[in-house]
CSV table of C-alpha atoms and ligand atoms in Angstrom, one decimal:
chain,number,residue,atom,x,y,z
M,391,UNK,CA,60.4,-98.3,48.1
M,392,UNK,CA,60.4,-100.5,51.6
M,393,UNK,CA,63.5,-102.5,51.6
M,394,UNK,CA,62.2,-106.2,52.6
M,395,UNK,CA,62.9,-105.4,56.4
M,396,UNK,CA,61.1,-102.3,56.4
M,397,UNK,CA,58.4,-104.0,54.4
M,398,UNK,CA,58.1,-106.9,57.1
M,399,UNK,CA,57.9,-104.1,59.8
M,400,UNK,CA,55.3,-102.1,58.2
M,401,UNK,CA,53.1,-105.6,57.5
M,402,UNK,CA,53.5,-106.7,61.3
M,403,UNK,CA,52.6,-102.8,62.4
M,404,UNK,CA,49.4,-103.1,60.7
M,405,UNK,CA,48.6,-106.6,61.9
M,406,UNK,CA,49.3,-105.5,65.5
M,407,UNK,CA,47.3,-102.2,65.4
M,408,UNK,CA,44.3,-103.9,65.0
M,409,UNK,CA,44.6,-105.7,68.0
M,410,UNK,CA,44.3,-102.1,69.8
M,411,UNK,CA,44.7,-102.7,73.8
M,412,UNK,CA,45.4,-106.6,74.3
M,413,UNK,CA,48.4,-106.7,75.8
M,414,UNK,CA,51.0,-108.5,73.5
M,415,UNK,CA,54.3,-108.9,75.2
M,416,UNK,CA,57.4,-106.8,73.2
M,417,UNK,CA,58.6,-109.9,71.9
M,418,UNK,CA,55.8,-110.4,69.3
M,419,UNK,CA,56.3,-108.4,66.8
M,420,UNK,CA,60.5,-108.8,66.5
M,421,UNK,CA,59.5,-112.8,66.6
M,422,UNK,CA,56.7,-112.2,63.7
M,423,UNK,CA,59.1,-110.2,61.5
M,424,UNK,CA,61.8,-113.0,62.1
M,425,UNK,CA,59.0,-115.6,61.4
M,426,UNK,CA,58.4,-113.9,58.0
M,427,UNK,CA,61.4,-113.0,57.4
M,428,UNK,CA,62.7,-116.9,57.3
M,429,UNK,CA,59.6,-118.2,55.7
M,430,UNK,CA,60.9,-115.9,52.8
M,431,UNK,CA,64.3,-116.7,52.5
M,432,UNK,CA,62.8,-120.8,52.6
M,433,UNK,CA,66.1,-121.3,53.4
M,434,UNK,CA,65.3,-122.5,56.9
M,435,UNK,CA,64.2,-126.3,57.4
M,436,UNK,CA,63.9,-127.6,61.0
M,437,UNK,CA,66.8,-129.7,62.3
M,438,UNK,CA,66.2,-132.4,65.4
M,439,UNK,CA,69.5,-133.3,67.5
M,440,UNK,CA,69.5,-135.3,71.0
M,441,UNK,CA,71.7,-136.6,73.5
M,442,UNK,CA,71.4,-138.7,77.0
M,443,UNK,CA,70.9,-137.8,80.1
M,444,UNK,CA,71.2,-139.6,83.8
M,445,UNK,CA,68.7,-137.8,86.1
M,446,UNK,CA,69.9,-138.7,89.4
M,447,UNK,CA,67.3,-139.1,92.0
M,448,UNK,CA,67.5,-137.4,95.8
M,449,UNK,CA,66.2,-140.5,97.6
M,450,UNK,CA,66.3,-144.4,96.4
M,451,UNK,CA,62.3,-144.4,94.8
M,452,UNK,CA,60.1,-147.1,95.6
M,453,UNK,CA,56.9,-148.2,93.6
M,454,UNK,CA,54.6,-151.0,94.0
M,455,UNK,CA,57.1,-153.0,91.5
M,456,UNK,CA,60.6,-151.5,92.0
M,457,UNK,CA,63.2,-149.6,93.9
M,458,UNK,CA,65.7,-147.5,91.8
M,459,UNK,CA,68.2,-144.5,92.2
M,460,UNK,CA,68.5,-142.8,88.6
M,461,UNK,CA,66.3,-142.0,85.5
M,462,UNK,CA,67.2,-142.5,81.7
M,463,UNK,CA,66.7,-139.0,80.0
M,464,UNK,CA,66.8,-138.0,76.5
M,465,UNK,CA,67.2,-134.5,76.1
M,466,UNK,CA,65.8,-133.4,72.2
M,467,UNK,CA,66.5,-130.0,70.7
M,468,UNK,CA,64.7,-128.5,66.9
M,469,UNK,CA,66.2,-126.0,65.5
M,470,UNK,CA,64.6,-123.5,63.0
M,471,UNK,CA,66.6,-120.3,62.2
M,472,UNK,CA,68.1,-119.0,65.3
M,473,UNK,CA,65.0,-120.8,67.4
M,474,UNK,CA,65.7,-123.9,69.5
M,475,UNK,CA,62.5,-125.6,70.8
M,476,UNK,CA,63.5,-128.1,74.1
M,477,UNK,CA,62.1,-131.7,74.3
M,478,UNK,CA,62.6,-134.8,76.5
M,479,UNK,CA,61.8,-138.6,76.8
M,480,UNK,CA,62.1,-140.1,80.4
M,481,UNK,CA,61.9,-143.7,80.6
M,482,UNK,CA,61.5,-145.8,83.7
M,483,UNK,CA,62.7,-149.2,82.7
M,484,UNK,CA,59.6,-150.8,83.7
M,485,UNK,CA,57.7,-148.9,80.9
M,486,UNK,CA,60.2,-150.7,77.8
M,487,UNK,CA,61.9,-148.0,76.3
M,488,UNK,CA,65.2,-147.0,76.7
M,489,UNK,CA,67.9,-144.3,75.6
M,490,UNK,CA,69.0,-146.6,73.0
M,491,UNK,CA,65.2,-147.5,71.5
M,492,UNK,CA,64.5,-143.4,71.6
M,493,UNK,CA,67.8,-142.2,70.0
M,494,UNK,CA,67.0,-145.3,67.2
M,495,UNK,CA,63.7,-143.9,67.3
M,496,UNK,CA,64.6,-140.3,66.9
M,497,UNK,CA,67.4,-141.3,64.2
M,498,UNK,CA,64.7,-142.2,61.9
M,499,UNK,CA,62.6,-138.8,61.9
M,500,UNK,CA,63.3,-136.3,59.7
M,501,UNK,CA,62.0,-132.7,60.4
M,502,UNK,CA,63.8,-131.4,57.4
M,503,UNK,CA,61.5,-132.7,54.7
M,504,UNK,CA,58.6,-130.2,56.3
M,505,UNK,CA,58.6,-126.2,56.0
M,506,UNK,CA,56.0,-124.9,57.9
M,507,UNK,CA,56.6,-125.8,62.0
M,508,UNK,CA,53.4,-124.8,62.4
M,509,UNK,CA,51.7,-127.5,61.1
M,510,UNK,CA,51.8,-130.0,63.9
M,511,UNK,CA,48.7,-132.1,63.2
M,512,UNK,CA,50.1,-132.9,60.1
M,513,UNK,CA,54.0,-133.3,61.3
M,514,UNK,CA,53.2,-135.2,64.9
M,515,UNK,CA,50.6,-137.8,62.8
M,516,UNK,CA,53.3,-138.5,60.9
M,517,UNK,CA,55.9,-139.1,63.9
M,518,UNK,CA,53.7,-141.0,65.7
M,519,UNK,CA,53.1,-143.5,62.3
M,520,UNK,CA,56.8,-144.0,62.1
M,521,UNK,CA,56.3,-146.9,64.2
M,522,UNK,CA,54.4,-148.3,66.7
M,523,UNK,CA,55.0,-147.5,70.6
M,524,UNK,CA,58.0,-145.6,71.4
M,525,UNK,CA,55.8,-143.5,73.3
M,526,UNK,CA,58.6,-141.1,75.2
M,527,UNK,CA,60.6,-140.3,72.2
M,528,UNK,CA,57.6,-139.6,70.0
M,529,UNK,CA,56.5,-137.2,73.5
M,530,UNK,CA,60.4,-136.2,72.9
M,531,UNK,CA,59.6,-134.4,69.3
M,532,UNK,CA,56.1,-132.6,70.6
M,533,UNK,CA,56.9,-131.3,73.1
M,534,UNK,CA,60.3,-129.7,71.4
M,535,UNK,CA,57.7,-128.9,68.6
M,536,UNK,CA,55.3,-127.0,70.9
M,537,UNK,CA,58.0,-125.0,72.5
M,538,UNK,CA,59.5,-123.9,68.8
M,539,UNK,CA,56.2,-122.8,67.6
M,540,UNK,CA,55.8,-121.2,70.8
M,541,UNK,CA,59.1,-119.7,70.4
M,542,UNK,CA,58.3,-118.5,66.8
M,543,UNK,CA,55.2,-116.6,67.6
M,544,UNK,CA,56.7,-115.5,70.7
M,545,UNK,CA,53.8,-116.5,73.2
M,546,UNK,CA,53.8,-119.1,76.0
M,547,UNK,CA,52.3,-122.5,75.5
M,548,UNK,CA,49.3,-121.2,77.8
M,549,UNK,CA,48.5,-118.5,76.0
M,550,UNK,CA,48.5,-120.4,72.2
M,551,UNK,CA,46.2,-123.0,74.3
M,552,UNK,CA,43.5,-120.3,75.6
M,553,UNK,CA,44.2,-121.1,79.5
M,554,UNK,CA,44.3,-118.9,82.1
M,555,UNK,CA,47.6,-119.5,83.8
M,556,UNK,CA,46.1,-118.1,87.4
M,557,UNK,CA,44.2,-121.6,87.3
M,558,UNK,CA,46.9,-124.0,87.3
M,559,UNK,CA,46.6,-126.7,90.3
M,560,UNK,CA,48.5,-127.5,93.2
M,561,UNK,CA,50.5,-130.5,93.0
M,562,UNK,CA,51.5,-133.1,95.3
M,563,UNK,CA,54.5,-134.6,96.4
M,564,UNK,CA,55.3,-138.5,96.1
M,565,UNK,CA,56.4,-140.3,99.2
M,566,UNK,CA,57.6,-143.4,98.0
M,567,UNK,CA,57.3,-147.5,99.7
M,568,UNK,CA,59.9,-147.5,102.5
M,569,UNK,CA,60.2,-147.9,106.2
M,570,UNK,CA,58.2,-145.8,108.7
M,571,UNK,CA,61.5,-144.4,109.5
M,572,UNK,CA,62.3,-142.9,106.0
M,573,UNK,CA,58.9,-142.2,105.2
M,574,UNK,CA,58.7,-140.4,108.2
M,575,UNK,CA,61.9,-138.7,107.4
M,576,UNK,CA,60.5,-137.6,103.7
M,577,UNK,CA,57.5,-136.0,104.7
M,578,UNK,CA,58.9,-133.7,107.5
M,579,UNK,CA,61.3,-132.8,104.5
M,580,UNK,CA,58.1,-131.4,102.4
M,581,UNK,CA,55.0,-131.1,104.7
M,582,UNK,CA,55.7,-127.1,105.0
M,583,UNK,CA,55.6,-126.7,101.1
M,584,UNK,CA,52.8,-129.2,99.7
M,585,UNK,CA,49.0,-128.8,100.2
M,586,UNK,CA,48.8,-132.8,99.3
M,587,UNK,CA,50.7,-135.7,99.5
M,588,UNK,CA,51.2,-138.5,97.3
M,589,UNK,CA,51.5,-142.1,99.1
M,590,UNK,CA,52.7,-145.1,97.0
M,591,UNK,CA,50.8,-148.2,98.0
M,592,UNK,CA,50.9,-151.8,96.7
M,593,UNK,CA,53.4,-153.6,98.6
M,594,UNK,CA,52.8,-155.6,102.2
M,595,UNK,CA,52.5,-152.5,104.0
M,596,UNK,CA,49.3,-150.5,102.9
M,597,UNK,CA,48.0,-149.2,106.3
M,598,UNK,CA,51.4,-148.7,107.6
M,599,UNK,CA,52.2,-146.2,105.1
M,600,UNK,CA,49.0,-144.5,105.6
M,601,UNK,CA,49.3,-144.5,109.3
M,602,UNK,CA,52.8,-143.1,109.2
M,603,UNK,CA,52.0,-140.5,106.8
M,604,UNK,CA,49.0,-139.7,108.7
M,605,UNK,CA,50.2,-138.9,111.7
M,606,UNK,CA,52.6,-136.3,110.7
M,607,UNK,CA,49.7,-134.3,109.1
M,608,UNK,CA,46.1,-133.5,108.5
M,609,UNK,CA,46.7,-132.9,104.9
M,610,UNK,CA,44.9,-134.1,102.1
M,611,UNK,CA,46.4,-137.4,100.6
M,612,UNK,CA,46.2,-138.9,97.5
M,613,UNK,CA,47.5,-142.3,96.6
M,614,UNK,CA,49.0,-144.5,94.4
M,615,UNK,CA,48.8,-148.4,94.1
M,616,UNK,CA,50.7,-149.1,90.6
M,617,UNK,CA,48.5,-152.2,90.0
M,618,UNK,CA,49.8,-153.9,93.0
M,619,UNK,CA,46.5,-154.9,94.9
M,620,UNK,CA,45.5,-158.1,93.6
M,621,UNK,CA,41.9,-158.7,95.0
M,622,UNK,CA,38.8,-156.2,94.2
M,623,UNK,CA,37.0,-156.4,97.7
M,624,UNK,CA,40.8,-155.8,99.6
M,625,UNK,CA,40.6,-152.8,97.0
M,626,UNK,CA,37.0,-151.9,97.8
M,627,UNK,CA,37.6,-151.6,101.4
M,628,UNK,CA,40.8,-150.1,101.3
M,629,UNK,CA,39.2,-147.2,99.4
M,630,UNK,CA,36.4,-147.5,102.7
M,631,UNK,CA,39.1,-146.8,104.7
M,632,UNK,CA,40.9,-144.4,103.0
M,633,UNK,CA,37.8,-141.7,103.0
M,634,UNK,CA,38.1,-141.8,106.2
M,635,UNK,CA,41.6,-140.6,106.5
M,636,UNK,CA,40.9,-138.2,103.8
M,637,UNK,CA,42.8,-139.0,100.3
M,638,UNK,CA,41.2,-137.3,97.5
M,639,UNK,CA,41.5,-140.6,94.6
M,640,UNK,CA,43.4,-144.0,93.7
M,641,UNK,CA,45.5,-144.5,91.0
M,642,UNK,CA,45.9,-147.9,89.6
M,643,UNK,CA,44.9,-150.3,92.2
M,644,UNK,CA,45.1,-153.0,90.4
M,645,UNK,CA,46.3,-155.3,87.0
M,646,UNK,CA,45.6,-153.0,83.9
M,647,UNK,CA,44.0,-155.9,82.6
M,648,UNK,CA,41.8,-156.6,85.7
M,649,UNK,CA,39.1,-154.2,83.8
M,650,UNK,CA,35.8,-155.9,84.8
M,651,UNK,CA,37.3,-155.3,88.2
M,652,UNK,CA,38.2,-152.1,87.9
M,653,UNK,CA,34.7,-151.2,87.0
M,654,UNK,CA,33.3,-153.4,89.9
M,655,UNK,CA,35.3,-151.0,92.0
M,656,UNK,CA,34.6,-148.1,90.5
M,657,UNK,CA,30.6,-148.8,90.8
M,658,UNK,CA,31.1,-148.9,94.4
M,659,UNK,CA,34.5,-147.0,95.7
M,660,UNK,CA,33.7,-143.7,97.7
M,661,UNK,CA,36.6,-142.3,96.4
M,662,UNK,CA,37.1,-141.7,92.5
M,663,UNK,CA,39.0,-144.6,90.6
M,664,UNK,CA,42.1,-143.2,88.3
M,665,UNK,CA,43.2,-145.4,85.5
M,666,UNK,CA,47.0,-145.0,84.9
M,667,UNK,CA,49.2,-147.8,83.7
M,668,UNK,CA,45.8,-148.8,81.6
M,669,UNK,CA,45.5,-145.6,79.7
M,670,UNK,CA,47.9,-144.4,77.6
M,671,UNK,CA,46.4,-142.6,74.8
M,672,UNK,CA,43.5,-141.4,73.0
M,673,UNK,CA,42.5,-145.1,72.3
M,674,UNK,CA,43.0,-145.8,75.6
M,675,UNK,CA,40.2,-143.8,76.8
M,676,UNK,CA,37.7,-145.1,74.5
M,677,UNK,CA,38.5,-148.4,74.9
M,678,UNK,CA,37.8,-148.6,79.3
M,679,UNK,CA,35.2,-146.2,79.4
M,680,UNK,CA,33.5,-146.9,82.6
M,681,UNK,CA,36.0,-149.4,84.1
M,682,UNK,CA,37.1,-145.8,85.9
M,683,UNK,CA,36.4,-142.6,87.0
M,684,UNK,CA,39.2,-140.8,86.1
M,685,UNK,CA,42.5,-140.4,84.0
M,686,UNK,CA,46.2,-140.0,84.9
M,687,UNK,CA,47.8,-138.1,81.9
M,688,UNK,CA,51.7,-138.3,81.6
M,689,UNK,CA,53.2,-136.7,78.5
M,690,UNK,CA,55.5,-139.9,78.3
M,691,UNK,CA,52.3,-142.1,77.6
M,692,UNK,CA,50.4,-139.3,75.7
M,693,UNK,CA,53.3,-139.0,72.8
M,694,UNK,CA,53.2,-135.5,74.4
M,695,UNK,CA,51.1,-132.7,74.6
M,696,UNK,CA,49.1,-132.6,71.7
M,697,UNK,CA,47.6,-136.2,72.4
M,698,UNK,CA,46.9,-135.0,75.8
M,699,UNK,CA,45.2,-131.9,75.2
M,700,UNK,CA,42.7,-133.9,73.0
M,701,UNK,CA,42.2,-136.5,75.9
M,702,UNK,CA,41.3,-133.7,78.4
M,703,UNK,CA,38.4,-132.9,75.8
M,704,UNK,CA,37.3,-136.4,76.0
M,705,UNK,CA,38.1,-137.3,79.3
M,706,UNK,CA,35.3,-134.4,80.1
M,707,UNK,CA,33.0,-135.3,77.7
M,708,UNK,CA,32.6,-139.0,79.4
M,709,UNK,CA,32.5,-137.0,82.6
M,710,UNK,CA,35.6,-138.5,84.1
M,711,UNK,CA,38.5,-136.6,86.1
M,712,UNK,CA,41.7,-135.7,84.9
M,713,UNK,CA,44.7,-136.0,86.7
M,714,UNK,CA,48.0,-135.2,85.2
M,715,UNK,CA,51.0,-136.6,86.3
M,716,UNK,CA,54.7,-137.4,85.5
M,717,UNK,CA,57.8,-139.9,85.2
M,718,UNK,CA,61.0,-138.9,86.9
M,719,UNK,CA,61.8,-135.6,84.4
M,720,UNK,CA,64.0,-132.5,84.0
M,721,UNK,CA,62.3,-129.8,84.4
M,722,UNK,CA,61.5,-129.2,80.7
M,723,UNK,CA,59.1,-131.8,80.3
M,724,UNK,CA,57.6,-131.2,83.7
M,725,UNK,CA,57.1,-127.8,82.4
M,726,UNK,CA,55.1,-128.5,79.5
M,727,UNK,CA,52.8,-130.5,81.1
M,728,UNK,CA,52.2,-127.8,83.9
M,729,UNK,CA,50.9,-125.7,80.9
M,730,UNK,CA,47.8,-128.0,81.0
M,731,UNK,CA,47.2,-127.9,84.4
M,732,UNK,CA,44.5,-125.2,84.2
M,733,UNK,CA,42.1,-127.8,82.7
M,734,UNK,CA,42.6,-130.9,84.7
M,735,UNK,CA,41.3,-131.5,88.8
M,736,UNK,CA,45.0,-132.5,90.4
M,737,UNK,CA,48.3,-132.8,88.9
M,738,UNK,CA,51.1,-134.5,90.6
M,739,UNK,CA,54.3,-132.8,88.6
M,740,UNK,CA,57.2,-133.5,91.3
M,741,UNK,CA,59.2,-135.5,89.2
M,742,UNK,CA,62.1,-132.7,89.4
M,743,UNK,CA,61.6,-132.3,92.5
M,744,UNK,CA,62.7,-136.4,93.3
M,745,UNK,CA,66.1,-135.3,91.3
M,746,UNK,CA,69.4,-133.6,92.6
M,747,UNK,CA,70.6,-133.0,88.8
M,748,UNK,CA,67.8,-131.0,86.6
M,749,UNK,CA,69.3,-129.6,84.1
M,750,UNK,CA,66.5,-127.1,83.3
M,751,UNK,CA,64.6,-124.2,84.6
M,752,UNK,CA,61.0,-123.8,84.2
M,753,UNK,CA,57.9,-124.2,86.6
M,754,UNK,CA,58.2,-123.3,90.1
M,755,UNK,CA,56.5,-124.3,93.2
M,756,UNK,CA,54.8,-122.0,95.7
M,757,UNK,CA,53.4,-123.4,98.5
M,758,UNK,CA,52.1,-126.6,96.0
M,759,UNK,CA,50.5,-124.1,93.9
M,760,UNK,CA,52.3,-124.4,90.3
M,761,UNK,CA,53.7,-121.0,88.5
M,762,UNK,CA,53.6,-121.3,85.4
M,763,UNK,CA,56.9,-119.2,83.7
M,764,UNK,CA,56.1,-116.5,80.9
M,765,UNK,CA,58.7,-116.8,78.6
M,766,UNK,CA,57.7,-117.9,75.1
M,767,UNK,CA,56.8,-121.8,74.4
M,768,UNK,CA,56.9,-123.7,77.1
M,769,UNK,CA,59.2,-121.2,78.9
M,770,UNK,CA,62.1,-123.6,79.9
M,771,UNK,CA,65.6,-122.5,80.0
M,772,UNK,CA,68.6,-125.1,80.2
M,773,UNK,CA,70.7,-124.7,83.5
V,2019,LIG,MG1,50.4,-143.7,88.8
């Protein structure tokens, strides 16, 4: 007779022969027999906890709409057994959440009542009907979810996914709306170590930006508006002029309700049209089809990375680009979204990179090129 251990082992053995040469890292079969072993005792049901966090940025951050010098954070954690799957919310004030609506938020979901983890469709729908909105804290529970199931099966998020982690993108670095001296400052700080730069526009001081950044490097550029431009042939000429000094795209240039204009633009820009502030989720996408060429994914928006994954689908289908990008975040939630960066065209993940206070290990950076970490789920470890 097997005693229920053995019983497990021999079980998992067999499962894991028949997968003959694929390389399965050592972890799997431990994390399988684990698996089993706590779906029989039933004993385990998944527990959600959370606390705040102040990430502290390295440079005052200016946007089209704001200055500011710190990020709320709420850090999420789900335990299961003896897993812990890692989550976050990050919430620039401008967006309208805060740590006190995601903590509410995150008060009123209970993981307990469900005990499989691995049905996500089923758990996450139900999240994300607990209320409207409350984007970042429903992004909070996914991506904690994702890692845990990760965890469980003991395989990176990648891997689950199908991706090929060789193919992530580089990303850019943000230099944010300040004076030539600063910005000039800012990008001899990261020229060296990023193939593209990311320019915040949308102020009074447009071409002066540009022609700082410019002159400091031949690099490709990539630029952001945040709605500020207020006038569709100042955008339409702007993009003229910004082909010539090489940026790849432009995000946002103006009102997310401006869409007639948007498309206007679109029509005629020489460089492709990103909709950001405009689209959020799934619905999102549907609903200003046309008025751009492209989408800026950010897990905050998404409700995470399950909502995301499905917009990348669609995104392609309507034959737009994918960008994927990210609010001022730890290194945890940067990490999960770096897991999708092998299906999208450009990612712009610095937002640990802006902070002096990331409490997590995850992705790296090599020469702008993201590395994606192995470890199981989305692979971050807290620091
Ligand atoms: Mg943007």
């Amino acid at each position: 007779m097997f005693n229920r251990r053995e019983f497990l082992h021999s079980g998992t053995a067999t499962v894991l022969g028949g997968l003959g040469a694929i390389n399965i890292p050592s972890l799997f079969p431990e994390a399988e027999l684990n698996k089993a072993e706590n779906a029989l005792a039933g004993s385990n049901r998944m527990k959600l906890s959370f606390k705040p966090f102040t990430l502290e940025l390295k440079h005052a951050f200016g946007v089209s709409v704001n200055t500011r010098t710190t990020t709320p954070i709420v850090h999420t954690v789900i335990e299961y057994g003896k897993y812990k799957g890692y989550g976050e919310a990050s919430m620039p004030p401008y967006l309208g959440e805060s740590q006190e609506t995601v903590m509410k938020f995150l008060a009123k979901v209970d993981l307990s009542k469900y005990d499989n983890p691995f049905q996500l469709e089923t758990i996450l729908a139900e999240v994300d009907a607990l209320e409207a909105g409350n984007t970042a804290a429903k992004a909070a529970v996914d991506i904690a979810l994702h890692d845990l199931v990760g965890k469980l099966i003991g395989q990176p998020l990648y891997n689950m996914w199908g991706f090929d982690k060789s193919k992530t993108t580089y990303t850019s670095f943000t230099i944010g709306i300040d004076t030539p001296e600063v910005v000039r400052q800012k990008v001899k700080e990261v020229v060296d170590d990023f193939g593209v730069l990311k320019i915040k526009l949308g102020r009074d001081n447009d071409k002066e930006m540009i022609e700082t950044v410019r002159s400091l490097t031949d690099k490709p550029l990539t630029a952001d508006a945040n709605q500020g431009w207020k006038d569709k042939q100042y955008a339409l000429d702007m993009a003229h002029y910004m082909k010539e000094k090489g940026f790849l795209y432009i995000e946002q240039p103006m009102h997310k309700d401006m869409v007639d204009e948007h498309a206007w633009l679109t029509e005629r820009s020489p460089l492709p049209i990103l909709g950001d502030e405009s689209m959020k989720r799934l619905s999102d996408l549907i609903k200003y089809r046309g008025a751009y060429s492209g989408i800026v994914l950010k897990l905050m928006k998404t409700t995470g990375l399950r909502e995301a994954h499905k917009m990348i689908a669609v995104a392609r289908a309507f034959g737009m680009k994918v960008m994927i990008g990210c609010m001022t975040e730890t290194s945890c939630a940067i990490t999960a979204a770096a897991h999708l960066t092998p299906m999208v065209d450009w990612a712009d993940l610095d937002g640990a990179m802006l902070s002096k206070n990331d409490n997590f290990k995850g992705m790296t950076v090599n020469k702008g090129k993201i590395i994606l970490p192995d470890r199981p789920g989305i692979g971050v470890v807290p620091v």
